[in-house]
Coordinates of C-alpha atoms in Angstrom, one line a residue:
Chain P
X79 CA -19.8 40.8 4.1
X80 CA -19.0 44.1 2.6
X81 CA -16.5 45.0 5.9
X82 CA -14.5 41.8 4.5
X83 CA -14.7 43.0 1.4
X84 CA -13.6 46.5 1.6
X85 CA -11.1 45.3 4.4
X86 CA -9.8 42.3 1.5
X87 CA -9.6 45.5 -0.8
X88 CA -7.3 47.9 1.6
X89 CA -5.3 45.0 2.3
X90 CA -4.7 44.3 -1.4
X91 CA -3.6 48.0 -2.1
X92 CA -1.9 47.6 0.5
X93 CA 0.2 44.9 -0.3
X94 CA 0.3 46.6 -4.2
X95 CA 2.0 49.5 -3.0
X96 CA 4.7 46.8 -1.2
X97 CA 5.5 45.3 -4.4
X98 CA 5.8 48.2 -6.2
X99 CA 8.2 49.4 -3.2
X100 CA 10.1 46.4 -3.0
X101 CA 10.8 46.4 -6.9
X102 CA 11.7 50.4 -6.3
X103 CA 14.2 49.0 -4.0
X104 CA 15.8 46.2 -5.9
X105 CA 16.4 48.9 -8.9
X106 CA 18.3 50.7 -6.6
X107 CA 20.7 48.0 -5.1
X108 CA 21.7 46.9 -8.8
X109 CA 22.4 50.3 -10.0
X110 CA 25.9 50.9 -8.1
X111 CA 26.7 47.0 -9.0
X112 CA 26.3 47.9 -12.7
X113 CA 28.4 51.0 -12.0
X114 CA 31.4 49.5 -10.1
X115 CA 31.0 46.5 -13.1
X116 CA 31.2 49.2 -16.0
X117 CA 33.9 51.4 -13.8
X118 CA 36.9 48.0 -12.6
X119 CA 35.9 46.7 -16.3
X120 CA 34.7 42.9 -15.1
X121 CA 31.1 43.6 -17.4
X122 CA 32.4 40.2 -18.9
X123 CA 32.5 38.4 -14.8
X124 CA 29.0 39.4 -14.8
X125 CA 27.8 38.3 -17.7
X126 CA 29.2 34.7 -17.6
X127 CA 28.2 34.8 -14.3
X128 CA 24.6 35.2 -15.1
X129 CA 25.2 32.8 -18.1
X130 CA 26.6 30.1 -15.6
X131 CA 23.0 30.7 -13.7
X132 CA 21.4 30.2 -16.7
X133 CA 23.3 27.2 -17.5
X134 CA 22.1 25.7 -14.0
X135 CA 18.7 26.2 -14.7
X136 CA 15.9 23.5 -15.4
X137 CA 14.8 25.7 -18.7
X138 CA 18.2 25.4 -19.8
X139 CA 18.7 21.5 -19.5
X140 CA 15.2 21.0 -20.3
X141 CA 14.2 18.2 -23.0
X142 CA 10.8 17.4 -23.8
X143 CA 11.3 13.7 -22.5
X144 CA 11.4 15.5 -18.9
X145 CA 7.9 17.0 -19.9
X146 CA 6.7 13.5 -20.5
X147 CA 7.5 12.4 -17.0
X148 CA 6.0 15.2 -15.8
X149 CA 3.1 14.8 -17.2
X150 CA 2.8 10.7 -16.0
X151 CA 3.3 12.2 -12.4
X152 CA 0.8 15.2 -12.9
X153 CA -1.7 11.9 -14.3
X154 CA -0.6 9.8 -11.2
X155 CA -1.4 13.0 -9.1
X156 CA -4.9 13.6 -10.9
X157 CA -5.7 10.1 -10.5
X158 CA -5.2 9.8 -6.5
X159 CA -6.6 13.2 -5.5
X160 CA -9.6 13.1 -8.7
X161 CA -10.6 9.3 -8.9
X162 CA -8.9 8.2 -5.2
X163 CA -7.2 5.4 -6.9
X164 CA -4.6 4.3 -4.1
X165 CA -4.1 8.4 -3.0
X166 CA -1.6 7.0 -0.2
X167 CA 1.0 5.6 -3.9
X168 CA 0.2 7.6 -6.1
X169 CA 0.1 11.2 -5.0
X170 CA 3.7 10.3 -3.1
X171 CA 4.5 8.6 -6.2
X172 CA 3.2 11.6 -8.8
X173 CA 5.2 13.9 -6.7
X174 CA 7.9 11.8 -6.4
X175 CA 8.2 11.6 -10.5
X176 CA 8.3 15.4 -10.6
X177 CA 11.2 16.6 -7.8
X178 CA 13.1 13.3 -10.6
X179 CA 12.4 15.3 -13.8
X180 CA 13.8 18.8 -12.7
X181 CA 16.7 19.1 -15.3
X182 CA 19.7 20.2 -14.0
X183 CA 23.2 20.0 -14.2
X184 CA 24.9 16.8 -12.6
X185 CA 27.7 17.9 -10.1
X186 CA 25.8 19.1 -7.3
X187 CA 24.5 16.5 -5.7
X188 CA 21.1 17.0 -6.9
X189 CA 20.0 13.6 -8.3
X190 CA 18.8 10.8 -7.1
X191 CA 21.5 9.4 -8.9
X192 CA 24.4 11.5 -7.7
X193 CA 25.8 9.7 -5.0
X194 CA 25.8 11.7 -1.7
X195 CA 22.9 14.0 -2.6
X196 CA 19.8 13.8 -0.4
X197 CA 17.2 12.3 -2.8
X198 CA 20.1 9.7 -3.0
X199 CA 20.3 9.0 0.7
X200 CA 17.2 8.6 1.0
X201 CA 16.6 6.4 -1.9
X202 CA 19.2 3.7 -0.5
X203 CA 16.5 2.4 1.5
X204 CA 14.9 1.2 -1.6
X205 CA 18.2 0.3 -3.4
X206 CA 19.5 -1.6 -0.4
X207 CA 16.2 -3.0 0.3
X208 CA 15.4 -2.0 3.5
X209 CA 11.8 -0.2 3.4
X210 CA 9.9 -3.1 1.9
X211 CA 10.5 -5.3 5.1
X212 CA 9.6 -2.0 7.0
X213 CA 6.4 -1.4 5.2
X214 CA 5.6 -5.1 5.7
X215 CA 6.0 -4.7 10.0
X216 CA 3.4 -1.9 9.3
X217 CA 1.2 -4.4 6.8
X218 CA 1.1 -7.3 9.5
X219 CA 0.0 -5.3 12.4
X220 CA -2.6 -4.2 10.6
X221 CA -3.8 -7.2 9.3
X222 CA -6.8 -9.5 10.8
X223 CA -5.8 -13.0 9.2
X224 CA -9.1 -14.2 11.2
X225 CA -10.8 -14.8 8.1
X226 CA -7.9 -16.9 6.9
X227 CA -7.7 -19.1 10.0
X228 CA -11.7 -20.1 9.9
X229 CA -11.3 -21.2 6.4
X230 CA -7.6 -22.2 5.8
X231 CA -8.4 -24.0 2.5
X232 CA -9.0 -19.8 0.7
X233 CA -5.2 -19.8 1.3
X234 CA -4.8 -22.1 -1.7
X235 CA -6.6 -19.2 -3.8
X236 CA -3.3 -16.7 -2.2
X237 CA -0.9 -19.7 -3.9
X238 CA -3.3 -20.0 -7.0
X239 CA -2.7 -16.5 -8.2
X240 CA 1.0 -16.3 -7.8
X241 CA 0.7 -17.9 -11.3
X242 CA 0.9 -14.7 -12.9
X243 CA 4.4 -14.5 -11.6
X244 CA 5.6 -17.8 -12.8
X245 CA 4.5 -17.3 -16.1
X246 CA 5.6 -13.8 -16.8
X247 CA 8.6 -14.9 -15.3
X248 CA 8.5 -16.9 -18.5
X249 CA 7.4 -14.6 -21.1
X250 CA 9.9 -12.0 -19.9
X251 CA 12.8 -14.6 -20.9
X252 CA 11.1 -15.4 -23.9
X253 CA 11.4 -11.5 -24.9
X254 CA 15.1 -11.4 -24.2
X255 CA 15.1 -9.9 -20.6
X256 CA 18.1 -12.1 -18.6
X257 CA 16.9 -14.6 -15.8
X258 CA 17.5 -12.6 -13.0
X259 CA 15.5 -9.3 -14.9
X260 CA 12.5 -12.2 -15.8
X261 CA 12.1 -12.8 -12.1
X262 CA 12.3 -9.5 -11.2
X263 CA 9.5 -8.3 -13.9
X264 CA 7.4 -11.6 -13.2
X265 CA 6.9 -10.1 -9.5
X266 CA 5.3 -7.4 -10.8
X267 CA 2.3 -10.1 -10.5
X268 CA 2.5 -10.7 -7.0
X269 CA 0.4 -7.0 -7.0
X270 CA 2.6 -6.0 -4.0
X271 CA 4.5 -3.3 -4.4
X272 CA 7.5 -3.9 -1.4
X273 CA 7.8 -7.1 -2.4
X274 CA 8.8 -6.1 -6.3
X275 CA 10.9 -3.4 -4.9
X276 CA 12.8 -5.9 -2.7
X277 CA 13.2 -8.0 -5.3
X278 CA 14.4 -5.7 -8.2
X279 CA 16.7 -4.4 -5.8
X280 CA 18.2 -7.6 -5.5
X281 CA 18.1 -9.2 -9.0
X282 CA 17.9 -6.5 -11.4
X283 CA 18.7 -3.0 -10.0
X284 CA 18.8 -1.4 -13.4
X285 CA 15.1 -1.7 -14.0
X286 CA 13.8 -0.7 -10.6
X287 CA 12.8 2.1 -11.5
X288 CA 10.2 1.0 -13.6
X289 CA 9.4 -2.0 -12.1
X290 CA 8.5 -0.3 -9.0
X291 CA 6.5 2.2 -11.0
X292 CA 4.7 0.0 -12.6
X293 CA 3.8 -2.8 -9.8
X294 CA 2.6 0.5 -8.0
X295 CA 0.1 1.8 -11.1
X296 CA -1.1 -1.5 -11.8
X297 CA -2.1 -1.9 -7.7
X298 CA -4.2 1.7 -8.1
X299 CA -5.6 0.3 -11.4
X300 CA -7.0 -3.2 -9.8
X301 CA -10.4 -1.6 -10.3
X302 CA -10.0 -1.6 -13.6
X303 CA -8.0 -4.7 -14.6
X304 CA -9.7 -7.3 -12.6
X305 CA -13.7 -7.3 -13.3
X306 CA -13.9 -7.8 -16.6
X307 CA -11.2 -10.7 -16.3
X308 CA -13.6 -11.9 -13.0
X309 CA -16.7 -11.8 -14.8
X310 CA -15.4 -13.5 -18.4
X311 CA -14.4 -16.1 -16.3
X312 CA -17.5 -16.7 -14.0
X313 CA -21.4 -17.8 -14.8
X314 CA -23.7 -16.0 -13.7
X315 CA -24.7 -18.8 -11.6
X316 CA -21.1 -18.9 -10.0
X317 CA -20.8 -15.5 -9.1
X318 CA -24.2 -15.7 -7.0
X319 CA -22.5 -18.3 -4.4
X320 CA -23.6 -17.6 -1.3
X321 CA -20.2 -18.8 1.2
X322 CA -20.3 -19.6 4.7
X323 CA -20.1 -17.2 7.2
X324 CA -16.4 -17.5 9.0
X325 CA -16.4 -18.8 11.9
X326 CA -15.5 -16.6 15.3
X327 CA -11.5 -17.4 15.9
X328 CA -10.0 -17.9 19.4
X329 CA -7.5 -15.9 20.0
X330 CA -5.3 -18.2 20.4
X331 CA -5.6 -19.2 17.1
X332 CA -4.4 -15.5 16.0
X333 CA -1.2 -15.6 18.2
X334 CA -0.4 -19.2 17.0
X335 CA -0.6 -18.1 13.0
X336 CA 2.3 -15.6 12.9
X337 CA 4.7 -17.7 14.8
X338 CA 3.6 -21.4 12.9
X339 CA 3.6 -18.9 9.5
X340 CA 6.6 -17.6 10.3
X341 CA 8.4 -20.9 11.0
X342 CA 7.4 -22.7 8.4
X343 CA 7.6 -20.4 5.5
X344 CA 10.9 -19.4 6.0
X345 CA 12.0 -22.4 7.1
X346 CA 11.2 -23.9 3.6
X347 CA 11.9 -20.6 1.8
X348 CA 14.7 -18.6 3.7
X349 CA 15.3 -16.0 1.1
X350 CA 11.6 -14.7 1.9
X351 CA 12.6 -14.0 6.0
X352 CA 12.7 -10.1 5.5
X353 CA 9.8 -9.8 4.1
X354 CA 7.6 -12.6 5.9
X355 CA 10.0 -12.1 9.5
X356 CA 8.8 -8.8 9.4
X357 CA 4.9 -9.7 8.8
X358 CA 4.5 -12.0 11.1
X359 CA 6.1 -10.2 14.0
X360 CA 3.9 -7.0 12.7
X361 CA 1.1 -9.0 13.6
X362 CA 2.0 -10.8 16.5
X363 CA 2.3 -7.5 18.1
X364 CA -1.1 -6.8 17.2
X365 CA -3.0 -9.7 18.0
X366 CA -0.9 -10.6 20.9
X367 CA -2.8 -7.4 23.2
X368 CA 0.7 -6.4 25.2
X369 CA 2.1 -4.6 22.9
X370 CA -0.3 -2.4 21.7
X371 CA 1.7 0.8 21.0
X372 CA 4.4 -1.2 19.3
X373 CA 1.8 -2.4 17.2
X374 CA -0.1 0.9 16.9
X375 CA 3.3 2.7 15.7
X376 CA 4.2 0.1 13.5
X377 CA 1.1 0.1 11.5
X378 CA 0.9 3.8 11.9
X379 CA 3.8 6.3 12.4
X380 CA 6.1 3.9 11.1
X381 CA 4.2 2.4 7.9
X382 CA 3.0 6.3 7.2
X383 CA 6.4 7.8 7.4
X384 CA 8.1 4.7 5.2
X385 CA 5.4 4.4 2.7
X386 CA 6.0 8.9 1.8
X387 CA 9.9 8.2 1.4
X388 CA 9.6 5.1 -0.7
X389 CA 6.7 6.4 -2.8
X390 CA 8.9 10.1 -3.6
X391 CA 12.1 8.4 -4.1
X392 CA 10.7 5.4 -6.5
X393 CA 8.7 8.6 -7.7
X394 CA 11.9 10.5 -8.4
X395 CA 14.1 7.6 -9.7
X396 CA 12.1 7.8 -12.8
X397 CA 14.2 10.2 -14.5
X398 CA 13.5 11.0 -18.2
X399 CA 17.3 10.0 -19.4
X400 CA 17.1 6.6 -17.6
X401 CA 13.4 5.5 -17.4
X402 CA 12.0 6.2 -20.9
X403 CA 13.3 3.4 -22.9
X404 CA 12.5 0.6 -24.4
X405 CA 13.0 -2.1 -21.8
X406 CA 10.4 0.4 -19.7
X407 CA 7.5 0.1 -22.0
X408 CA 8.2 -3.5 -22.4
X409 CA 7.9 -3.9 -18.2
X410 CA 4.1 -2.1 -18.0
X411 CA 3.8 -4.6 -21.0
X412 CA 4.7 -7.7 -18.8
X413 CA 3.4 -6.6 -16.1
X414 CA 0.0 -6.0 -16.8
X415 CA -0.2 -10.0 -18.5
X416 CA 1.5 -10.7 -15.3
X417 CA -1.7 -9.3 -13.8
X418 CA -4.1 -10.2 -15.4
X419 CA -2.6 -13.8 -15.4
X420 CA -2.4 -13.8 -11.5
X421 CA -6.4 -12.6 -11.8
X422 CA -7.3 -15.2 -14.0
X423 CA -5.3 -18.4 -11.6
X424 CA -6.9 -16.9 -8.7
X425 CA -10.8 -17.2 -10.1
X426 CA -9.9 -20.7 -12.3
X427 CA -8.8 -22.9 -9.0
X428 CA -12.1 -20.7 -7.3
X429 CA -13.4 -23.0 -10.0
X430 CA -11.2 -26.1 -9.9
X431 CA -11.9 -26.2 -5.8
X432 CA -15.4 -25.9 -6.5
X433 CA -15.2 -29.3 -8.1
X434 CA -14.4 -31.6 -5.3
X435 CA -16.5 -29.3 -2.1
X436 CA -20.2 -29.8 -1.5
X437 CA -23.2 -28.1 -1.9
X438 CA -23.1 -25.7 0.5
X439 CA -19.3 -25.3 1.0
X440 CA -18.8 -23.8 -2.4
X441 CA -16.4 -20.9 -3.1
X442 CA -17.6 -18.0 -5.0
X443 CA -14.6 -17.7 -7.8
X444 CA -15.2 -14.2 -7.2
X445 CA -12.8 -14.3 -4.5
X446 CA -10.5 -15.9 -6.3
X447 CA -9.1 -12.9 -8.0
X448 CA -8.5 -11.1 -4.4
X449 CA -5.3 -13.7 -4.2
X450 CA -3.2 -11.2 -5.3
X451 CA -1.9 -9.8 -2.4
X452 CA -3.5 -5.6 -3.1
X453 CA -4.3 -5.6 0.0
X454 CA -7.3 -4.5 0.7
X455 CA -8.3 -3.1 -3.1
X456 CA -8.7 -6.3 -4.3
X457 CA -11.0 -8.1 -2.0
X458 CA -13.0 -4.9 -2.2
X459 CA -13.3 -5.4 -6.2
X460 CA -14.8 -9.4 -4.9
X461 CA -16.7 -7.4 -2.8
X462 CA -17.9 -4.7 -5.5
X463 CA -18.1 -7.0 -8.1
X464 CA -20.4 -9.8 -6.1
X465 CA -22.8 -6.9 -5.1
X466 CA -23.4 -5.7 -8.8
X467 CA -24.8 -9.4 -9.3
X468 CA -26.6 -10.1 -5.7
X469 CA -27.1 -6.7 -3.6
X470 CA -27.0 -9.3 -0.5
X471 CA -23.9 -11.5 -1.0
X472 CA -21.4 -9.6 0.6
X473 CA -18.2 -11.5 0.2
X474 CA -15.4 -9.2 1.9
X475 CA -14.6 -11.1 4.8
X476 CA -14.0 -14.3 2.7
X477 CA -12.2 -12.2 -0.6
X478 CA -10.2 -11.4 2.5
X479 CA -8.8 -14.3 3.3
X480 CA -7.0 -15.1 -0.5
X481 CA -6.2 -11.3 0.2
X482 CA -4.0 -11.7 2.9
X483 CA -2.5 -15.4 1.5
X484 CA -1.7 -13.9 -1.7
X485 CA 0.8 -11.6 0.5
X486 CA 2.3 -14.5 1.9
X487 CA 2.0 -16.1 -0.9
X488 CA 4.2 -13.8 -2.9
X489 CA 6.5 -13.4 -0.1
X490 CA 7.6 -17.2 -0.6
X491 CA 7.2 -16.5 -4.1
X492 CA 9.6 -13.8 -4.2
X493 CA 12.0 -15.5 -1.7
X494 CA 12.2 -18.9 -4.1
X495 CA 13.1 -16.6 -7.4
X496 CA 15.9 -14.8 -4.8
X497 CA 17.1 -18.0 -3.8
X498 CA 17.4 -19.4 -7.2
X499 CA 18.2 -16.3 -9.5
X500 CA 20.3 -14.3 -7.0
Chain X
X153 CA 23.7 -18.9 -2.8
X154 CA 22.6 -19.9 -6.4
X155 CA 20.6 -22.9 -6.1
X156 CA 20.2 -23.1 -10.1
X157 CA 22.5 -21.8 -12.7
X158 CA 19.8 -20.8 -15.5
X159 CA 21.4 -21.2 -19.0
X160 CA 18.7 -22.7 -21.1
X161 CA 15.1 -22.9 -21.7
X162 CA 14.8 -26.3 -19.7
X163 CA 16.5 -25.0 -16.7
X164 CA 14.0 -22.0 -16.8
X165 CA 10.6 -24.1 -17.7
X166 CA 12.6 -25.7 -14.1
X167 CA 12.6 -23.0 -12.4
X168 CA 9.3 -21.6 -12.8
X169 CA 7.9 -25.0 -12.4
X170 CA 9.9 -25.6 -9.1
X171 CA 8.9 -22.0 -7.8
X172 CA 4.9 -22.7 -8.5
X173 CA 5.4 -26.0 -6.9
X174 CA 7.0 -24.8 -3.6
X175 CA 4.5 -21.8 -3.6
X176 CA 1.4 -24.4 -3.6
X177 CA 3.1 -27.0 -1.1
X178 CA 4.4 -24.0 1.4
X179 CA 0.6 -22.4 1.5
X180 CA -1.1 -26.2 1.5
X181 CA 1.1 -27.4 4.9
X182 CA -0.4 -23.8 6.1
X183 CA -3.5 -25.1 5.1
X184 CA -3.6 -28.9 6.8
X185 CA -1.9 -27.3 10.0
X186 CA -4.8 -25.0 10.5
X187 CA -7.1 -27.0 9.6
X188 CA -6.4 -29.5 12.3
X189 CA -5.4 -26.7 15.0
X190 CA -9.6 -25.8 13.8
X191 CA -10.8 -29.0 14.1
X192 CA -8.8 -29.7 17.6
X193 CA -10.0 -25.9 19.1
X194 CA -13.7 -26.8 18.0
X195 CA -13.7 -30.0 20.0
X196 CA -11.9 -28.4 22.8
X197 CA -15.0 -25.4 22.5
X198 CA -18.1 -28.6 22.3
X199 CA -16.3 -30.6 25.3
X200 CA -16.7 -26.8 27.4
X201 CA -20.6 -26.6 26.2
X202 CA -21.1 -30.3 27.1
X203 CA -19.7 -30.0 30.4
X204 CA -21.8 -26.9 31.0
X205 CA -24.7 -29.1 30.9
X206 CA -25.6 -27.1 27.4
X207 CA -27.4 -29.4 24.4
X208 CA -25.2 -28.8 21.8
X209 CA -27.9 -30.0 18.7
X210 CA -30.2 -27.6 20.2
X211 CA -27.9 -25.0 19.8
X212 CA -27.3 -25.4 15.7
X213 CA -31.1 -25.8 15.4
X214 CA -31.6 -22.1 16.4
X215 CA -32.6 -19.8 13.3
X216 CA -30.8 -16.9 12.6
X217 CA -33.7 -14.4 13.4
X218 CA -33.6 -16.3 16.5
X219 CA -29.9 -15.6 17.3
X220 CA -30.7 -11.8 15.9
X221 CA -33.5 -11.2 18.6
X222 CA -31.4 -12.7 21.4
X223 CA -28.4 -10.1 20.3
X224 CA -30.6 -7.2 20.1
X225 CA -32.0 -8.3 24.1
X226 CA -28.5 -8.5 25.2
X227 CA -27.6 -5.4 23.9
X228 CA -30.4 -3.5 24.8
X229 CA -30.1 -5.1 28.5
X230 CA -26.2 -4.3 29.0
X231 CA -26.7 -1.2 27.5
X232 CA -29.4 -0.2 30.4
X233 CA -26.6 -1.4 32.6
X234 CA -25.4 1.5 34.1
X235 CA -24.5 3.4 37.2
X236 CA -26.7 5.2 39.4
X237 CA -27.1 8.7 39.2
X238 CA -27.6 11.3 41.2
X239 CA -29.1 13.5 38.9
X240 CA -28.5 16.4 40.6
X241 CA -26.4 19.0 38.5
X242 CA -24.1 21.7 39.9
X243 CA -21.7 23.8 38.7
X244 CA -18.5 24.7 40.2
X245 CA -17.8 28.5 40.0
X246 CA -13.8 29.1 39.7
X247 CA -12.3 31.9 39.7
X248 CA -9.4 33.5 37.9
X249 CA -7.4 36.2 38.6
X250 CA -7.0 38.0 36.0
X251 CA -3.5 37.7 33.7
X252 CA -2.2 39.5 30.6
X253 CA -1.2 36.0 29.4
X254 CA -4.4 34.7 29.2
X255 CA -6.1 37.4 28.1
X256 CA -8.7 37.8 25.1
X257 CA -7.9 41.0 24.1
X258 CA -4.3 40.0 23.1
X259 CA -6.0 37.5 21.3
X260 CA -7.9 39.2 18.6
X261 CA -6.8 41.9 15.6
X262 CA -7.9 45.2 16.6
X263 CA -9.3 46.4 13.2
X264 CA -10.8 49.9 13.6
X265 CA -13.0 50.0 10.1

């Protein structure tokens, strides 16, 4: 211990005497700069050349809306590292929000913005639409829809909650957004981040940026929004329901769902065959057994490399001079009602069902609420929530199955308001 | 393609009603389908026991400690499964000329403190 430490302290006077060296040297090199400027008379060339770097600068062009920003990404950052609320969104995301709230001066292809710059490039994946069916390959193949297949009747819980989308979809109008922005802000709802993206891409482009943001937030924040709309809803009684365990499925039965899915979703909902194309063929790599390392990158390299660009340049498109307005707050506004009504539908047909099954084959309304499609945060908030009532009703494997309808589910969801407001 | 040119209040209430609508029917043909693929791969499954000579009642009558003793058996016995061993261990001298490549020494910082 003391060798380290005297070693650490030789090192450090060391590296002292460097710096001190280093600054020596720098002196030196401007002094016959300042002497040729002073002796050909161009003082003023370096002067406004140094007032041009200043000009450049992020202290320059900086506005205290920028600080805002970066303070939301420095939250977003706290949140994922300090509370592991969705790390994988919202660190990417954080960071994302400040590389977009540098100021600088346009004209050198710095923005995400400015077309041709870097951060632009890469964000045409999001503007054009193309990650979200990417991240979905990645989603399917790593997706068990076993617990969907020995209990098809949870996937009506997956349709249930896409109510929140419906009537947001609504309320947005009603507030003075235009059809096509309604749809794209009721999807916020759907609790599936790709699928918003994909569809604010296409319907309202202007208000991606916070769309996208806010679909994201409220998909880390499930842990907060969803129990105490689960348990207002519920008895005590109700949330005690002991469910069936599923049933063991062939696996036939798992290469048969993504192809049936598959054909008749987008049969009856074209607009959706990005999205639900790329789902379904995830997963029939997966459960199919010959294709394992498609599969395994897919779900892996693939979904991993996808999900850092589109979190950084959704992240990054929320510059200050574009994002904070109005219209932004009014979004996280929407959106969380959109939320909370996709919760609520969810849990309320739980309870409807519940009505016309048997003893025995009851559904604990709990589960309900994991219909939209967080995969897997919110069948892990059924879980959570039906443990803090009855330490032995674990009810993951069936909050799993709404889970993995609701995706779907909001897949056709989004694909009918493309078709319709598009 | 626009399927609906949304002007008014009644061609949104429409809308939204049309898109719940499809969402619920889409999701409940998903629903029937698999449900009768379940009920036709069960009876395919009883028809295999049945043949096998295996009472199927007797089967659902077994408690769940029951089925939870007969796992922990077959565990234990495939787990005792296994090759048989010499037990006899050796080890395999090799040798290595030596090499500045792979060398230690080049390894390591000399500090002389």
């Amino acid at each position: 211990m003391k060798f380290y430490l005297k070693s650490n302290n030789i090192e450090g006077m060391k590296n002292f005497r460097y710096k001190i060296g280093f600054l020596a040297l720098l002196l030196i090199s401007l002094f016959p700069i300042s002497i040729f400027a002073q002796s050909s008379g161009s003082e003023n060339l370096v002067i406004e050349s140094l007032q041009k770097f200043w000009n450049n600068t992020g202290l320059a062009n900086f506005e205290f809306k920028y600080l805002a920003m970066i303070v939301v990404g420095l939250v977003f950052i706290y949140l994922g590292i300090a509370h592991k609320w969705e790390p994988l969104l919202l660190v990417p995301i954080g960071f994302g929000i400040l590389i977009g709230n540098v100021p600088f001066t346009d004209g050198f292809r710095i923005g995400i913005y400015e077309q041709g710059s870097v951060m632009n490039i890469l964000y045409s994946g999001v503007v054009q639409g193309w990650y979200p069916p990417l991240i979905f390959l990645g989603i399917g193949a790593m997706t068990d829809f076993s617990s969907l297949i020995s209990n098809p009747k949870l996937m009506m819980l997956g349709a249930a909650a896409q109510l929140g989308i419906f009537v947001s979809f609504i309320i947005a109008y009603a507030v003075g957004f235009s059809p096509a922005q309604s749809g794209a802000i009721g999807i916020i709802g759907g609790a599936d981040g790709p699928t918003a993206i994909f569809i604010s891409s296409r319907l309202a482009p202007e208000l991606m940026g916070a769309i996208a943001v806010a679909a994201y937030s409220y998909m880390a924040l499930v842990p907060v929004i969803q129990p105490p709309i689960m348990k207002l809803l519920t008895t005590n009684k109700e949330r005690k329901i002991r469910m069936k365990p599923p049933r063991q499925v062939t696996k036939l039965e798992k290469i048969i769902f993504p192809i049936i899915g598959l054909l008749l979703t987008t049969f009856i909902s074209p607009s959706a065959m990005p999205l639900l194309g790329m789902l379904f063929l995830g997963n029939l790599l997966k459960e199919s057994g010959v294709t394992e390392r498609l599969a395994d990158t897919a779900r892996n390299a693939l979904l991993n490399s996808i999900t850092i660009l589109l979190g950084v340049t959704v992240g990054a498109s929320t510059q200050a001079d574009r994002f904070l307005t109005v219209d932004s707050l009014m979004i996280f506004g929407l959106g969380a009602f959109s939320f909370m009504i996709a919760t609520a539908g969810g849990v309320l047909f739980a309870k409807i069902m519940n009505l016309f099954l048997k003893e025995g084959n009851k559904i604990n309304p709990l589960i309900g609420s994991a219909g939209v499609s967080a995969v897997p945060d919110s069948a892990r908030v059924s879980q959570d929530v039906g443990l803090s009532y009855d330490k032995s009703n674990h009810l993951l494997m069936h909050a799993m199955a709404p889970n993995v309808a609701g995706v779907i589910g909001s897949a056709v969801a989004a694909g009918i308001l493309l078709g319709i407001l598009s | 393609m626009k399927l609906l040119m949304i002007n008014s209040w009644e061609e949104l209430l429409t809308a939204a009603a049309i898109g719940i609508m499809v969402v619920f029917s889409v999701l409940f043909v998903l629903v029937l389908l698999f449900e009768l693929f379940q009920v036709i791969v069960l009876k395919v499954a009883k028809k295999k026991v049945v043949k096998s000579g295996i009472d199927v009642d007797k089967i659902k009558d077994i408690p769940a400690n029951e089925i939870a003793a007969i796992s922990m058996a077959l565990y234990l016995y495939l787990d005792s499964m296994h090759d048989e061993e010499s037990n006899v261990l050796t080890i395999k001298r090799i040798e290595r000329r030596y090499s500045p490549w792979n060398s230690k020494i080049y390894g390591l910082n000399n500090l002389h403190r």
